[in-house]
XYZ file of C-alpha atoms in Angstrom:
148
model
C 0.000 0.000 0.000
C 2.688 2.524 0.961
C 5.643 2.734 -1.340
C 7.989 4.166 1.273
C 8.308 4.358 5.010
C 8.228 8.142 4.757
C 4.798 8.066 3.137
C 3.477 5.857 5.936
C 4.993 8.123 8.568
C 3.605 11.257 6.908
C 0.111 9.847 6.690
C 0.244 8.547 10.262
C 1.458 11.902 11.441
C -1.325 13.623 9.523
C -3.915 11.334 11.034
C -2.610 11.950 14.555
C -2.495 15.711 14.046
C -5.947 15.708 12.471
C -7.395 13.585 15.250
C -5.831 15.821 17.902
C -7.230 18.899 16.177
C -10.685 17.330 16.002
C -10.581 16.341 19.665
C -9.409 19.807 20.640
C -12.152 21.420 18.569
C -14.756 19.161 20.160
C -13.346 19.904 23.608
C -13.483 23.655 22.946
C -17.027 23.416 21.636
C -18.055 21.349 24.666
C -16.355 23.811 27.012
C -18.119 26.751 25.383
C -21.450 24.947 25.686
C -20.800 24.207 29.354
C -19.886 27.833 30.047
C -22.990 29.030 28.193
C -25.088 26.669 30.311
C -23.523 27.663 33.648
C -23.089 31.408 33.074
C -26.730 32.390 33.851
C -26.587 30.437 37.111
C -23.286 32.100 38.024
C -24.687 35.554 37.228
C -27.779 34.819 39.345
C -25.568 33.729 42.256
C -23.557 36.962 41.990
C -26.766 39.036 41.924
C -28.068 37.197 44.969
C -24.774 37.747 46.775
C -24.988 41.498 46.079
C -28.615 41.590 47.215
C -27.735 39.756 50.424
C -24.889 42.196 51.055
C -27.287 45.133 50.670
C -29.826 43.427 52.948
C -27.194 42.739 55.603
C -25.992 46.336 55.416
C -29.571 47.541 55.890
C -30.015 45.121 58.783
C -26.837 46.397 60.400
C -28.146 49.978 60.166
C -31.391 48.888 61.829
C -29.543 46.961 64.537
C -27.085 49.756 65.220
C -29.909 52.319 65.378
C -31.876 50.157 67.808
C -28.804 49.645 69.959
C -28.029 53.367 69.899
C -31.600 54.110 71.020
C -31.196 51.624 73.875
C -28.060 53.414 75.098
C -30.254 56.021 76.776
C -32.646 53.411 78.168
C -32.645 52.496 81.855
C -30.408 49.601 82.844
C -33.416 47.385 83.522
C -34.506 47.735 79.890
C -31.040 46.850 78.644
C -31.018 43.896 81.028
C -34.343 42.740 79.600
C -33.014 43.129 76.039
C -29.908 41.143 76.919
C -32.026 38.424 78.507
C -34.172 38.171 75.365
C -30.997 38.143 73.250
C -29.491 35.290 75.282
C -32.697 33.231 75.087
C -32.937 33.774 71.319
C -29.280 32.809 70.837
C -29.842 29.610 72.810
C -32.960 28.812 70.798
C -31.265 29.384 67.435
C -28.132 27.454 68.327
C -30.192 24.441 69.425
C -32.533 24.006 66.477
C -32.931 20.308 67.203
C -30.975 17.082 67.202
C -31.576 16.302 63.540
C -31.339 19.878 62.298
C -28.250 22.040 62.527
C -28.512 25.286 64.428
C -29.725 28.345 62.597
C -26.607 30.223 63.744
C -23.097 28.864 64.103
C -21.886 30.961 67.021
C -23.058 33.540 69.504
C -23.680 36.474 67.136
C -21.391 38.981 68.814
C -18.525 36.453 68.596
C -19.204 35.326 65.029
C -16.095 35.918 62.871
C -18.146 37.168 59.902
C -19.923 39.785 62.016
C -16.694 40.810 63.724
C -15.034 41.252 60.322
C -17.847 43.350 58.849
C -19.712 45.014 61.720
C -17.316 45.068 64.640
C -19.005 48.177 66.107
C -22.298 46.327 66.525
C -20.614 43.159 67.789
C -18.512 45.055 70.315
C -21.495 47.072 71.559
C -23.594 43.935 72.040
C -20.688 42.157 73.761
C -20.181 45.163 76.059
C -23.884 45.299 76.963
C -23.984 41.563 77.476
C -21.062 41.757 79.918
C -22.589 44.778 81.694
C -25.940 43.041 81.968
C -24.325 39.921 83.389
C -22.459 42.028 85.958
C -25.685 43.869 86.855
C -27.600 40.586 87.179
C -24.873 39.147 89.432
C -24.879 42.331 91.510
C -28.665 42.165 91.896
C -28.479 38.498 92.825
C -25.849 39.218 95.491
C -27.926 42.064 96.909
C -30.993 39.786 96.999
C -28.966 37.068 98.716
C -27.613 39.542 101.302
C -30.959 41.128 102.061
C -32.378 40.097 105.458
C -35.273 37.708 105.259
C -38.412 38.606 107.244
């Protein structure tokens, strides 16, 4: 069939190069189709991420405003707020045995909140510590009070 070894080698080489080119072209076409299929989902995920960032920023403004308004409140009100906060944290961290907690850490110690809204986290932590000290002080005064 082939008159020389060079002719065989040339045709074999041509077949290998042609096959490689065809595979590469098919790979590129498949890659482009995959990207075209995934791109809308990726864009939607980016939009959702931006929307969540805006929502969290708005929530932080609301939280910071509420906390700033509570600064002027009597200590008993802040103690009540801290008590509600602690109960809600316990409830959300213990969502059930089969379900993971709705939050991963006490909010004012959460690394994500500390990285983005450290003012809010520090204020809540400070109030929490003050409320605990006030509650302990009230408990000591109740324990030391003379019984009738």
